[in-house]
Amino acid sequence: MSEAVAVRRASAKWTGTLAGGEGRLSLESSGALKGAPVSWASRTGRPTGLTSPEELLAAAHAACFAMALSHTISEMGGEPEELEVEAACSFDQGNLEISGVELAVRGSAGNLGSLREAAERAEELCPVSNALRGNVGISLTVHEV
């Protein structure tokens, strides 16, 4: 295993039972998020201003994939323009598992032409996709503008 270039830290504190309790989470390395509320209800029902591990995973996947796609377009000789990536992470309450992530990309590969080809390559390169692959299904939809 190669040496890590960076380690990022987050923390969570939980009080009470699973169904009735609540927690707070913080992004320790960056400080970008401190004391964000999280609850079981925000995982299984309406978020009502609270976050969930699935929402955080979706955010991480969307950001990572956008970076991988920009890099892939450049490596293929294109000029990445504005790329919009949405990730939807599904939680299966019955099996207590993350059951899938749907990635949707909208944008243009500029002079490269094929955003789809670049997106498919980027999905293979994306570190978050690679961490999930084999455990969670990942689907990819591409909309060229």
Tab-separated table of N, CA and C in Angstrom:
chain	number	residue	atom	x	y	z
A	1	MET	N	0.854	-1.176	0.000
A	1	MET	CA	0.000	0.000	0.000
A	1	MET	C	0.893	1.230	0.000
A	2	SER	N	0.555	2.216	-0.825
A	2	SER	CA	1.360	3.423	-0.917
A	2	SER	C	1.048	4.367	0.242
A	3	GLU	N	1.961	5.290	0.463
A	3	GLU	CA	1.815	6.248	1.543
A	3	GLU	C	0.781	7.310	1.179
A	4	ALA	N	-0.076	7.643	2.128
A	4	ALA	CA	-1.129	8.642	1.904
A	4	ALA	C	-0.520	10.028	1.766
A	5	VAL	N	-1.008	10.772	0.804
A	5	VAL	CA	-0.592	12.158	0.613
A	5	VAL	C	-1.276	13.056	1.631
A	6	ALA	N	-2.499	12.718	1.990
A	6	ALA	CA	-3.266	13.534	2.934
A	6	ALA	C	-4.223	12.644	3.710
A	7	VAL	N	-4.478	13.024	4.928
A	7	VAL	CA	-5.484	12.371	5.765
A	7	VAL	C	-6.448	13.461	6.199
A	8	ARG	N	-7.719	13.250	5.989
A	8	ARG	CA	-8.737	14.211	6.391
A	8	ARG	C	-9.562	13.592	7.513
A	9	ARG	N	-9.950	14.414	8.466
A	9	ARG	CA	-10.647	13.917	9.653
A	9	ARG	C	-12.022	14.570	9.817
A	10	ALA	N	-12.931	13.768	10.305
A	10	ALA	CA	-14.264	14.228	10.676
A	10	ALA	C	-14.607	13.575	12.006
A	11	SER	N	-15.568	14.143	12.720
A	11	SER	CA	-15.970	13.551	13.989
A	11	SER	C	-17.485	13.611	14.127
A	12	ALA	N	-18.002	12.739	14.961
A	12	ALA	CA	-19.435	12.720	15.239
A	12	ALA	C	-19.646	12.391	16.708
A	13	LYS	N	-20.682	12.972	17.275
A	13	LYS	CA	-21.079	12.688	18.649
A	13	LYS	C	-22.565	12.351	18.617
A	14	TRP	N	-22.960	11.263	19.265
A	14	TRP	CA	-24.353	10.822	19.265
A	14	TRP	C	-24.852	10.748	20.693
A	15	THR	N	-26.099	11.172	20.915
A	15	THR	CA	-26.720	11.111	22.227
A	15	THR	C	-28.071	10.437	22.089
A	16	GLY	N	-28.333	9.442	22.937
A	16	GLY	CA	-29.644	8.802	22.959
A	16	GLY	C	-29.718	7.543	22.111
A	17	THR	N	-30.948	7.058	21.960
A	17	THR	CA	-31.198	5.847	21.198
A	17	THR	C	-31.092	6.136	19.706
A	18	LEU	N	-31.091	5.071	18.924
A	18	LEU	CA	-31.020	5.250	17.469
A	18	LEU	C	-32.219	6.054	16.964
A	19	ALA	N	-33.422	5.605	17.286
A	19	ALA	CA	-34.621	6.248	16.753
A	19	ALA	C	-34.902	7.612	17.375
A	20	GLY	N	-34.618	7.785	18.641
A	20	GLY	CA	-34.969	9.018	19.322
A	20	GLY	C	-33.806	9.955	19.576
A	21	GLY	N	-32.618	9.489	19.305
A	21	GLY	CA	-31.443	10.296	19.596
A	21	GLY	C	-31.105	11.266	18.488
A	22	GLU	N	-29.997	11.942	18.705
A	22	GLU	CA	-29.526	12.879	17.694
A	22	GLU	C	-28.017	12.999	17.809
A	23	GLY	N	-27.441	13.479	16.741
A	23	GLY	CA	-25.999	13.633	16.727
A	23	GLY	C	-25.573	14.934	16.102
A	24	ARG	N	-24.307	15.178	16.183
A	24	ARG	CA	-23.682	16.344	15.569
A	24	ARG	C	-22.386	15.863	14.936
A	25	LEU	N	-22.090	16.402	13.758
A	25	LEU	CA	-20.846	16.019	13.107
A	25	LEU	C	-20.092	17.248	12.665
A	26	SER	N	-18.778	17.090	12.590
A	26	SER	CA	-17.910	18.199	12.193
A	26	SER	C	-16.837	17.703	11.251
A	27	LEU	N	-16.478	18.551	10.316
A	27	LEU	CA	-15.348	18.284	9.437
A	27	LEU	C	-14.140	18.909	10.114
A	28	GLU	N	-13.349	18.077	10.759
A	28	GLU	CA	-12.266	18.549	11.607
A	28	GLU	C	-11.096	19.134	10.828
A	29	SER	N	-10.756	18.538	9.708
A	29	SER	CA	-9.583	18.998	8.965
A	29	SER	C	-9.767	20.391	8.400
A	30	SER	N	-10.927	20.654	7.832
A	30	SER	CA	-11.151	21.942	7.179
A	30	SER	C	-11.895	22.942	8.049
A	31	GLY	N	-12.696	22.444	8.970
A	31	GLY	CA	-13.545	23.328	9.751
A	31	GLY	C	-14.717	23.875	8.951
A	32	ALA	N	-14.913	23.369	7.734
A	32	ALA	CA	-15.972	23.874	6.856
A	32	ALA	C	-17.370	23.571	7.394
A	33	LEU	N	-17.482	22.589	8.241
A	33	LEU	CA	-18.774	22.206	8.804
A	33	LEU	C	-18.535	21.862	10.267
A	34	LYS	N	-19.262	22.519	11.162
A	34	LYS	CA	-19.088	22.273	12.600
A	34	LYS	C	-20.453	22.071	13.239
A	35	GLY	N	-20.600	20.975	13.939
A	35	GLY	CA	-21.822	20.730	14.686
A	35	GLY	C	-23.058	20.539	13.847
A	36	ALA	N	-22.907	20.024	12.619
A	36	ALA	CA	-24.066	19.797	11.757
A	36	ALA	C	-24.955	18.711	12.375
A	37	PRO	N	-26.255	18.978	12.509
A	37	PRO	CA	-27.142	18.002	13.126
A	37	PRO	C	-27.451	16.826	12.202
A	38	VAL	N	-27.530	15.650	12.801
A	38	VAL	CA	-27.827	14.421	12.084
A	38	VAL	C	-28.748	13.567	12.957
A	39	SER	N	-29.661	12.833	12.319
A	39	SER	CA	-30.563	11.968	13.088
A	39	SER	C	-30.958	10.761	12.247
A	40	TRP	N	-31.518	9.764	12.909
A	40	TRP	CA	-32.036	8.600	12.196
A	40	TRP	C	-33.166	9.027	11.263
A	41	ALA	N	-34.008	9.921	11.731
A	41	ALA	CA	-35.131	10.387	10.910
A	41	ALA	C	-34.645	11.073	9.639
A	42	SER	N	-33.495	11.750	9.699
A	42	SER	CA	-32.981	12.406	8.491
A	42	SER	C	-32.445	11.395	7.493
A	43	ARG	N	-32.168	10.180	7.936
A	43	ARG	CA	-31.737	9.104	7.029
A	43	ARG	C	-32.931	8.435	6.368
A	44	THR	N	-33.995	8.276	7.113
A	44	THR	CA	-35.097	7.436	6.651
A	44	THR	C	-36.348	8.207	6.249
A	45	GLY	N	-36.386	9.480	6.515
A	45	GLY	CA	-37.556	10.281	6.178
A	45	GLY	C	-37.130	11.605	5.590
A	46	ARG	N	-37.843	12.621	5.943
A	46	ARG	CA	-37.530	13.965	5.445
A	46	ARG	C	-36.358	14.536	6.236
A	47	PRO	N	-35.409	15.174	5.550
A	47	PRO	CA	-34.233	15.705	6.230
A	47	PRO	C	-34.537	16.839	7.220
A	48	THR	N	-35.528	17.662	6.935
A	48	THR	CA	-35.924	18.798	7.777
A	48	THR	C	-34.729	19.532	8.392
A	49	GLY	N	-33.762	19.867	7.555
A	49	GLY	CA	-32.630	20.663	8.000
A	49	GLY	C	-31.495	19.881	8.630
A	50	LEU	N	-31.639	18.571	8.724
A	50	LEU	CA	-30.589	17.725	9.276
A	50	LEU	C	-29.945	16.936	8.146
A	51	THR	N	-28.713	16.543	8.322
A	51	THR	CA	-28.025	15.787	7.278
A	51	THR	C	-27.987	14.304	7.640
A	52	SER	N	-27.376	13.528	6.785
A	52	SER	CA	-27.249	12.088	7.002
A	52	SER	C	-25.936	11.617	6.395
A	53	PRO	N	-25.462	10.438	6.811
A	53	PRO	CA	-24.255	9.899	6.177
A	53	PRO	C	-24.413	9.751	4.667
A	54	GLU	N	-25.622	9.428	4.205
A	54	GLU	CA	-25.839	9.258	2.773
A	54	GLU	C	-25.709	10.578	2.027
A	55	GLU	N	-26.206	11.659	2.616
A	55	GLU	CA	-26.073	12.965	1.980
A	55	GLU	C	-24.598	13.373	1.917
A	56	LEU	N	-23.862	13.096	2.973
A	56	LEU	CA	-22.434	13.428	2.991
A	56	LEU	C	-21.670	12.594	1.974
A	57	LEU	N	-22.035	11.316	1.845
A	57	LEU	CA	-21.390	10.461	0.848
A	57	LEU	C	-21.722	10.960	-0.562
A	58	ALA	N	-22.962	11.363	-0.777
A	58	ALA	CA	-23.351	11.904	-2.086
A	58	ALA	C	-22.546	13.162	-2.398
A	59	ALA	N	-22.359	14.030	-1.418
A	59	ALA	CA	-21.575	15.247	-1.633
A	59	ALA	C	-20.127	14.917	-1.963
A	60	ALA	N	-19.558	13.978	-1.222
A	60	ALA	CA	-18.173	13.577	-1.482
A	60	ALA	C	-18.030	12.979	-2.873
A	61	HIS	N	-18.989	12.155	-3.267
A	61	HIS	CA	-18.926	11.499	-4.574
A	61	HIS	C	-19.082	12.524	-5.696
A	62	ALA	N	-20.018	13.456	-5.555
A	62	ALA	CA	-20.224	14.475	-6.587
A	62	ALA	C	-18.972	15.329	-6.766
A	63	ALA	N	-18.371	15.760	-5.671
A	63	ALA	CA	-17.174	16.604	-5.749
A	63	ALA	C	-15.995	15.834	-6.345
A	64	CYS	N	-15.802	14.614	-5.898
A	64	CYS	CA	-14.691	13.797	-6.387
A	64	CYS	C	-14.850	13.489	-7.871
A	65	PHE	N	-16.071	13.138	-8.272
A	65	PHE	CA	-16.311	12.814	-9.667
A	65	PHE	C	-16.112	14.036	-10.562
A	66	ALA	N	-16.550	15.210	-10.102
A	66	ALA	CA	-16.356	16.438	-10.892
A	66	ALA	C	-14.866	16.689	-11.119
A	67	MET	N	-14.061	16.476	-10.094
A	67	MET	CA	-12.609	16.650	-10.236
A	67	MET	C	-12.027	15.618	-11.203
A	68	ALA	N	-12.445	14.363	-11.049
A	68	ALA	CA	-11.943	13.297	-11.931
A	68	ALA	C	-12.347	13.556	-13.379
A	69	LEU	N	-13.552	14.047	-13.592
A	69	LEU	CA	-14.022	14.320	-14.949
A	69	LEU	C	-13.242	15.469	-15.572
A	70	SER	N	-13.003	16.518	-14.809
A	70	SER	CA	-12.221	17.644	-15.314
A	70	SER	C	-10.828	17.166	-15.729
A	71	HIS	N	-10.219	16.342	-14.893
A	71	HIS	CA	-8.884	15.802	-15.191
A	71	HIS	C	-8.914	14.917	-16.437
A	72	THR	N	-9.918	14.074	-16.532
A	72	THR	CA	-10.031	13.152	-17.665
A	72	THR	C	-10.213	13.918	-18.975
A	73	ILE	N	-11.073	14.930	-18.969
A	73	ILE	CA	-11.277	15.735	-20.178
A	73	ILE	C	-9.958	16.365	-20.603
A	74	SER	N	-9.208	16.907	-19.668
A	74	SER	CA	-7.909	17.511	-19.986
A	74	SER	C	-6.939	16.482	-20.543
A	75	GLU	N	-6.874	15.316	-19.911
A	75	GLU	CA	-5.964	14.259	-20.382
A	75	GLU	C	-6.317	13.777	-21.778
A	76	MET	N	-7.597	13.847	-22.126
A	76	MET	CA	-8.041	13.412	-23.447
A	76	MET	C	-7.872	14.513	-24.494
A	77	GLY	N	-7.321	15.663	-24.083
A	77	GLY	CA	-7.059	16.745	-25.026
A	77	GLY	C	-8.152	17.784	-25.113
A	78	GLY	N	-9.126	17.699	-24.232
A	78	GLY	CA	-10.214	18.671	-24.249
A	78	GLY	C	-9.980	19.765	-23.228
A	79	GLU	N	-10.863	20.735	-23.261
A	79	GLU	CA	-10.841	21.805	-22.279
A	79	GLU	C	-12.124	21.735	-21.482
A	80	PRO	N	-12.004	21.348	-20.214
A	80	PRO	CA	-13.227	21.243	-19.417
A	80	PRO	C	-13.873	22.607	-19.228
A	81	GLU	N	-15.160	22.637	-19.499
A	81	GLU	CA	-15.932	23.839	-19.245
A	81	GLU	C	-16.696	23.587	-17.957
A	82	GLU	N	-17.762	24.282	-17.744
A	82	GLU	CA	-18.527	24.077	-16.520
A	82	GLU	C	-19.141	22.678	-16.500
A	83	LEU	N	-18.915	21.968	-15.408
A	83	LEU	CA	-19.446	20.623	-15.221
A	83	LEU	C	-20.330	20.622	-13.978
A	84	GLU	N	-21.519	20.095	-14.106
A	84	GLU	CA	-22.420	19.967	-12.963
A	84	GLU	C	-22.600	18.479	-12.688
A	85	VAL	N	-22.345	18.086	-11.465
A	85	VAL	CA	-22.483	16.682	-11.080
A	85	VAL	C	-23.429	16.605	-9.890
A	86	GLU	N	-24.438	15.785	-10.015
A	86	GLU	CA	-25.340	15.494	-8.905
A	86	GLU	C	-25.169	14.025	-8.554
A	87	ALA	N	-25.165	13.736	-7.270
A	87	ALA	CA	-25.091	12.357	-6.807
A	87	ALA	C	-26.275	12.107	-5.879
A	88	ALA	N	-26.945	10.993	-6.078
A	88	ALA	CA	-28.056	10.593	-5.222
A	88	ALA	C	-27.684	9.258	-4.587
A	89	CYS	N	-27.534	9.258	-3.279
A	89	CYS	CA	-27.127	8.070	-2.537
A	89	CYS	C	-28.363	7.469	-1.874
A	90	SER	N	-28.648	6.207	-2.138
A	90	SER	CA	-29.851	5.546	-1.622
A	90	SER	C	-29.533	4.690	-0.406
A	91	PHE	N	-30.389	4.786	0.601
A	91	PHE	CA	-30.257	4.001	1.832
A	91	PHE	C	-31.394	2.993	1.880
A	92	ASP	N	-31.072	1.721	2.033
A	92	ASP	CA	-32.048	0.646	2.149
A	92	ASP	C	-32.211	0.339	3.632
A	93	GLN	N	-33.307	0.827	4.207
A	93	GLN	CA	-33.526	0.662	5.638
A	93	GLN	C	-33.708	-0.801	6.029
A	94	GLY	N	-34.361	-1.583	5.168
A	94	GLY	CA	-34.600	-2.986	5.484
A	94	GLY	C	-33.328	-3.789	5.640
A	95	ASN	N	-32.341	-3.515	4.803
A	95	ASN	CA	-31.065	-4.229	4.870
A	95	ASN	C	-29.978	-3.425	5.573
A	96	LEU	N	-30.323	-2.214	6.026
A	96	LEU	CA	-29.363	-1.317	6.667
A	96	LEU	C	-28.090	-1.193	5.843
A	97	GLU	N	-28.293	-0.759	4.575
A	97	GLU	CA	-27.135	-0.616	3.703
A	97	GLU	C	-27.351	0.514	2.703
A	98	ILE	N	-26.254	1.048	2.246
A	98	ILE	CA	-26.297	1.987	1.135
A	98	ILE	C	-26.424	1.118	-0.106
A	99	SER	N	-27.510	1.317	-0.835
A	99	SER	CA	-27.823	0.398	-1.928
A	99	SER	C	-27.386	0.886	-3.295
A	100	GLY	N	-27.062	2.159	-3.430
A	100	GLY	CA	-26.632	2.633	-4.735
A	100	GLY	C	-26.357	4.109	-4.752
A	101	VAL	N	-25.602	4.527	-5.757
A	101	VAL	CA	-25.356	5.937	-6.004
A	101	VAL	C	-25.626	6.193	-7.479
A	102	GLU	N	-26.439	7.194	-7.749
A	102	GLU	CA	-26.714	7.617	-9.124
A	102	GLU	C	-25.977	8.926	-9.363
A	103	LEU	N	-25.071	8.910	-10.330
A	103	LEU	CA	-24.350	10.111	-10.728
A	103	LEU	C	-24.997	10.671	-11.986
A	104	ALA	N	-25.267	11.964	-11.997
A	104	ALA	CA	-25.801	12.635	-13.180
A	104	ALA	C	-24.878	13.802	-13.501
A	105	VAL	N	-24.385	13.816	-14.735
A	105	VAL	CA	-23.438	14.832	-15.180
A	105	VAL	C	-24.097	15.673	-16.258
A	106	ARG	N	-23.915	16.978	-16.152
A	106	ARG	CA	-24.380	17.902	-17.180
A	106	ARG	C	-23.222	18.830	-17.479
A	107	GLY	N	-22.928	18.975	-18.759
A	107	GLY	CA	-21.846	19.871	-19.121
A	107	GLY	C	-21.361	19.636	-20.527
A	108	SER	N	-20.164	20.143	-20.777
A	108	SER	CA	-19.571	20.039	-22.101
A	108	SER	C	-18.092	19.720	-21.958
A	109	ALA	N	-17.606	18.907	-22.864
A	109	ALA	CA	-16.184	18.579	-22.892
A	109	ALA	C	-15.428	19.522	-23.804
A	110	GLY	N	-16.071	20.623	-24.186
A	110	GLY	CA	-15.423	21.619	-25.040
A	110	GLY	C	-15.054	21.035	-26.388
A	111	ASN	N	-13.836	21.272	-26.812
A	111	ASN	CA	-13.387	20.819	-28.126
A	111	ASN	C	-13.211	19.302	-28.205
A	112	LEU	N	-13.316	18.597	-27.092
A	112	LEU	CA	-13.167	17.143	-27.093
A	112	LEU	C	-14.352	16.476	-27.793
A	113	GLY	N	-15.527	17.004	-27.544
A	113	GLY	CA	-16.696	16.468	-28.221
A	113	GLY	C	-17.513	15.507	-27.391
A	114	SER	N	-16.938	14.407	-26.901
A	114	SER	CA	-17.728	13.385	-26.229
A	114	SER	C	-17.580	13.445	-24.710
A	115	LEU	N	-18.555	14.042	-24.077
A	115	LEU	CA	-18.569	14.078	-22.622
A	115	LEU	C	-18.806	12.680	-22.071
A	116	ARG	N	-19.621	11.881	-22.752
A	116	ARG	CA	-19.927	10.530	-22.266
A	116	ARG	C	-18.673	9.683	-22.122
A	117	GLU	N	-17.823	9.663	-23.142
A	117	GLU	CA	-16.593	8.865	-23.072
A	117	GLU	C	-15.717	9.333	-21.912
A	118	ALA	N	-15.585	10.638	-21.752
A	118	ALA	CA	-14.778	11.178	-20.657
A	118	ALA	C	-15.391	10.809	-19.308
A	119	ALA	N	-16.716	10.873	-19.195
A	119	ALA	CA	-17.393	10.554	-17.941
A	119	ALA	C	-17.213	9.079	-17.580
A	120	GLU	N	-17.280	8.205	-18.561
A	120	GLU	CA	-17.088	6.778	-18.287
A	120	GLU	C	-15.668	6.499	-17.814
A	121	ARG	N	-14.684	7.171	-18.424
A	121	ARG	CA	-13.297	7.027	-17.962
A	121	ARG	C	-13.126	7.607	-16.564
A	122	ALA	N	-13.744	8.754	-16.325
A	122	ALA	CA	-13.633	9.411	-15.021
A	122	ALA	C	-14.223	8.547	-13.919
A	123	GLU	N	-15.310	7.845	-14.211
A	123	GLU	CA	-15.927	6.986	-13.199
A	123	GLU	C	-14.955	5.892	-12.769
A	124	GLU	N	-14.119	5.417	-13.690
A	124	GLU	CA	-13.114	4.403	-13.353
A	124	GLU	C	-11.948	5.005	-12.574
A	125	LEU	N	-11.728	6.305	-12.716
A	125	LEU	CA	-10.612	7.000	-12.067
A	125	LEU	C	-10.987	7.560	-10.696
A	126	CYS	N	-12.229	7.952	-10.510
A	126	CYS	CA	-12.698	8.632	-9.299
A	126	CYS	C	-12.414	7.802	-8.035
A	127	PRO	N	-11.640	8.332	-7.082
A	127	PRO	CA	-11.345	7.591	-5.863
A	127	PRO	C	-12.573	7.194	-5.047
A	128	VAL	N	-13.601	8.026	-5.004
A	128	VAL	CA	-14.803	7.642	-4.254
A	128	VAL	C	-15.522	6.506	-4.981
A	129	SER	N	-15.627	6.577	-6.306
A	129	SER	CA	-16.213	5.466	-7.061
A	129	SER	C	-15.432	4.183	-6.788
A	130	ASN	N	-14.115	4.290	-6.778
A	130	ASN	CA	-13.283	3.106	-6.552
A	130	ASN	C	-13.457	2.553	-5.144
A	131	ALA	N	-13.688	3.416	-4.167
A	131	ALA	CA	-13.917	2.949	-2.802
A	131	ALA	C	-15.252	2.212	-2.681
A	132	LEU	N	-16.234	2.632	-3.458
A	132	LEU	CA	-17.571	2.034	-3.393
A	132	LEU	C	-17.725	0.807	-4.284
A	133	ARG	N	-16.994	0.791	-5.400
A	133	ARG	CA	-17.166	-0.243	-6.420
A	133	ARG	C	-17.036	-1.640	-5.810
A	134	GLY	N	-17.951	-2.515	-6.187
A	134	GLY	CA	-17.966	-3.878	-5.670
A	134	GLY	C	-18.842	-4.026	-4.445
A	135	ASN	N	-19.178	-2.893	-3.815
A	135	ASN	CA	-20.041	-2.914	-2.632
A	135	ASN	C	-21.357	-2.189	-2.874
A	136	VAL	N	-21.302	-1.162	-3.707
A	136	VAL	CA	-22.476	-0.314	-3.966
A	136	VAL	C	-22.590	-0.116	-5.471
A	137	GLY	N	-23.778	-0.291	-5.999
A	137	GLY	CA	-23.987	-0.051	-7.413
A	137	GLY	C	-23.879	1.431	-7.746
A	138	ILE	N	-23.205	1.733	-8.842
A	138	ILE	CA	-23.044	3.116	-9.290
A	138	ILE	C	-23.591	3.219	-10.704
A	139	SER	N	-24.520	4.144	-10.913
A	139	SER	CA	-25.022	4.385	-12.268
A	139	SER	C	-24.605	5.779	-12.691
A	140	LEU	N	-24.484	5.955	-14.013
A	140	LEU	CA	-24.005	7.208	-14.563
A	140	LEU	C	-24.906	7.649	-15.709
A	141	THR	N	-25.407	8.886	-15.609
A	141	THR	CA	-26.185	9.506	-16.660
A	141	THR	C	-25.447	10.759	-17.114
A	142	VAL	N	-25.339	10.943	-18.433
A	142	VAL	CA	-24.604	12.077	-18.977
A	142	VAL	C	-25.525	12.895	-19.874
A	143	HIS	N	-25.556	14.206	-19.635
A	143	HIS	CA	-26.330	15.142	-20.446
A	143	HIS	C	-25.363	16.173	-21.015
A	144	GLU	N	-25.106	16.095	-22.323
A	144	GLU	CA	-24.209	17.058	-22.948
A	144	GLU	C	-24.994	18.309	-23.310
A	145	VAL	N	-24.399	19.458	-23.007
A	145	VAL	CA	-25.044	20.730	-23.347
A	145	VAL	C	-24.208	21.482	-24.346
